[in-house]
Amino acid sequence: RARVAEAVVAVRRAHEGDTVAVVTHGGVIRAAFAEAMSLPDERIFALDIGYCRVGVIDWFDSDAVVRVLNGSGGDLPLVLGGR
């Protein structure tokens, strides 16, 4: 989880103000969302991450807002608002 958190920070710094897609497996997605939601380690598996699903986290400085978890590609135009 710590490695995922560090990678998320690095991606956010490298692409500040941009919309970024990260494609990875469920464990990394689960760790990234758990970190964004400040879930304790023992609650990480409370997040049911489906196969081939879409997740969206908006960042406002260090504050994360989870927009989509287990969405589909069809959800993106609504969530991203044409970005």
mmCIF file of C-alpha atoms in Angstrom:
data_model
loop_
_atom_site.group_PDB
_atom_site.id
_atom_site.type_symbol
_atom_site.label_atom_id
_atom_site.label_comp_id
_atom_site.label_asym_id
_atom_site.label_seq_id
_atom_site.Cartn_x
_atom_site.Cartn_y
_atom_site.Cartn_z
ATOM 1 C CA ARG A 1 0.000 0.000 0.000
ATOM 2 C CA ALA A 2 2.823 2.414 0.801
ATOM 3 C CA ARG A 3 4.388 1.866 -2.650
ATOM 4 C CA VAL A 4 1.036 2.550 -4.311
ATOM 5 C CA ALA A 5 0.552 5.718 -2.252
ATOM 6 C CA GLU A 6 4.025 6.932 -3.271
ATOM 7 C CA ALA A 7 3.295 6.167 -6.934
ATOM 8 C CA VAL A 8 -0.015 8.042 -6.815
ATOM 9 C CA VAL A 9 1.733 11.096 -5.368
ATOM 10 C CA ALA A 10 4.407 10.877 -8.076
ATOM 11 C CA VAL A 11 1.810 10.652 -10.861
ATOM 12 C CA ARG A 12 -0.160 13.561 -9.397
ATOM 13 C CA ARG A 13 2.985 15.719 -9.206
ATOM 14 C CA ALA A 14 4.092 14.833 -12.722
ATOM 15 C CA HIS A 15 0.664 15.561 -14.203
ATOM 16 C CA GLU A 16 -0.691 18.362 -12.011
ATOM 17 C CA GLY A 17 -3.905 19.762 -13.499
ATOM 18 C CA ASP A 18 -4.163 16.969 -16.074
ATOM 19 C CA THR A 19 -6.576 14.085 -16.443
ATOM 20 C CA VAL A 20 -4.558 10.868 -16.172
ATOM 21 C CA ALA A 21 -5.520 7.248 -16.817
ATOM 22 C CA VAL A 22 -3.748 4.549 -14.833
ATOM 23 C CA VAL A 23 -4.307 0.956 -15.921
ATOM 24 C CA THR A 24 -3.405 -1.726 -13.387
ATOM 25 C CA HIS A 25 -4.697 -4.745 -11.496
ATOM 26 C CA GLY A 26 -7.268 -4.848 -8.710
ATOM 27 C CA GLY A 27 -4.869 -4.903 -5.774
ATOM 28 C CA VAL A 28 -3.233 -1.653 -6.814
ATOM 29 C CA ILE A 29 -6.609 -0.061 -7.520
ATOM 30 C CA ARG A 30 -7.873 -1.191 -4.121
ATOM 31 C CA ALA A 31 -4.785 0.247 -2.400
ATOM 32 C CA ALA A 32 -5.082 3.575 -4.254
ATOM 33 C CA PHE A 33 -8.757 3.979 -3.372
ATOM 34 C CA ALA A 34 -8.214 2.874 0.234
ATOM 35 C CA GLU A 35 -5.473 5.465 0.566
ATOM 36 C CA ALA A 36 -7.625 8.178 -1.044
ATOM 37 C CA MET A 37 -10.473 7.324 1.344
ATOM 38 C CA SER A 38 -8.181 7.029 4.399
ATOM 39 C CA LEU A 39 -9.379 3.499 5.064
ATOM 40 C CA PRO A 40 -7.374 1.551 7.643
ATOM 41 C CA ASP A 41 -5.477 -1.468 6.326
ATOM 42 C CA GLU A 42 -7.948 -3.915 7.857
ATOM 43 C CA ARG A 43 -10.767 -2.381 5.749
ATOM 44 C CA ILE A 44 -8.994 -2.505 2.377
ATOM 45 C CA PHE A 45 -10.894 -5.612 1.268
ATOM 46 C CA ALA A 46 -14.193 -3.863 1.971
ATOM 47 C CA LEU A 47 -13.641 -2.372 -1.485
ATOM 48 C CA ASP A 48 -14.964 -4.821 -4.067
ATOM 49 C CA ILE A 49 -12.993 -4.082 -7.225
ATOM 50 C CA GLY A 50 -14.534 -5.703 -10.306
ATOM 51 C CA TYR A 51 -12.745 -6.900 -13.424
ATOM 52 C CA CYS A 52 -12.294 -4.359 -16.243
ATOM 53 C CA ARG A 53 -13.936 -1.569 -14.245
ATOM 54 C CA VAL A 54 -13.295 2.157 -14.127
ATOM 55 C CA GLY A 55 -12.526 4.248 -11.060
ATOM 56 C CA VAL A 56 -12.197 8.015 -10.870
ATOM 57 C CA ILE A 57 -10.606 10.054 -8.094
ATOM 58 C CA ASP A 58 -10.509 13.850 -8.298
ATOM 59 C CA TRP A 59 -7.802 15.545 -6.246
ATOM 60 C CA PHE A 60 -8.107 19.024 -4.780
ATOM 61 C CA ASP A 61 -4.686 19.677 -3.293
ATOM 62 C CA SER A 62 -4.353 16.739 -0.888
ATOM 63 C CA ASP A 63 -8.106 16.086 -0.648
ATOM 64 C CA ALA A 64 -9.462 13.197 -2.688
ATOM 65 C CA VAL A 65 -13.031 12.917 -3.957
ATOM 66 C CA VAL A 66 -14.046 9.482 -5.220
ATOM 67 C CA ARG A 67 -16.287 10.045 -8.254
ATOM 68 C CA VAL A 68 -16.598 6.482 -9.568
ATOM 69 C CA LEU A 69 -15.760 3.039 -8.230
ATOM 70 C CA ASN A 70 -16.527 -0.026 -10.382
ATOM 71 C CA GLY A 71 -17.905 2.066 -13.216
ATOM 72 C CA SER A 72 -17.847 1.352 -16.921
ATOM 73 C CA GLY A 73 -16.416 3.302 -19.817
ATOM 74 C CA GLY A 74 -19.882 4.731 -20.385
ATOM 75 C CA ASP A 75 -19.672 6.515 -17.017
ATOM 76 C CA LEU A 76 -16.652 8.598 -18.004
ATOM 77 C CA PRO A 77 -18.290 11.318 -20.130
ATOM 78 C CA LEU A 78 -20.697 12.048 -17.264
ATOM 79 C CA VAL A 79 -18.003 12.092 -14.608
ATOM 80 C CA LEU A 80 -15.313 13.928 -16.545
ATOM 81 C CA GLY A 81 -17.694 16.549 -17.900
ATOM 82 C CA GLY A 82 -16.081 16.714 -21.292
ATOM 83 C CA ARG A 83 -12.520 17.169 -19.962
#
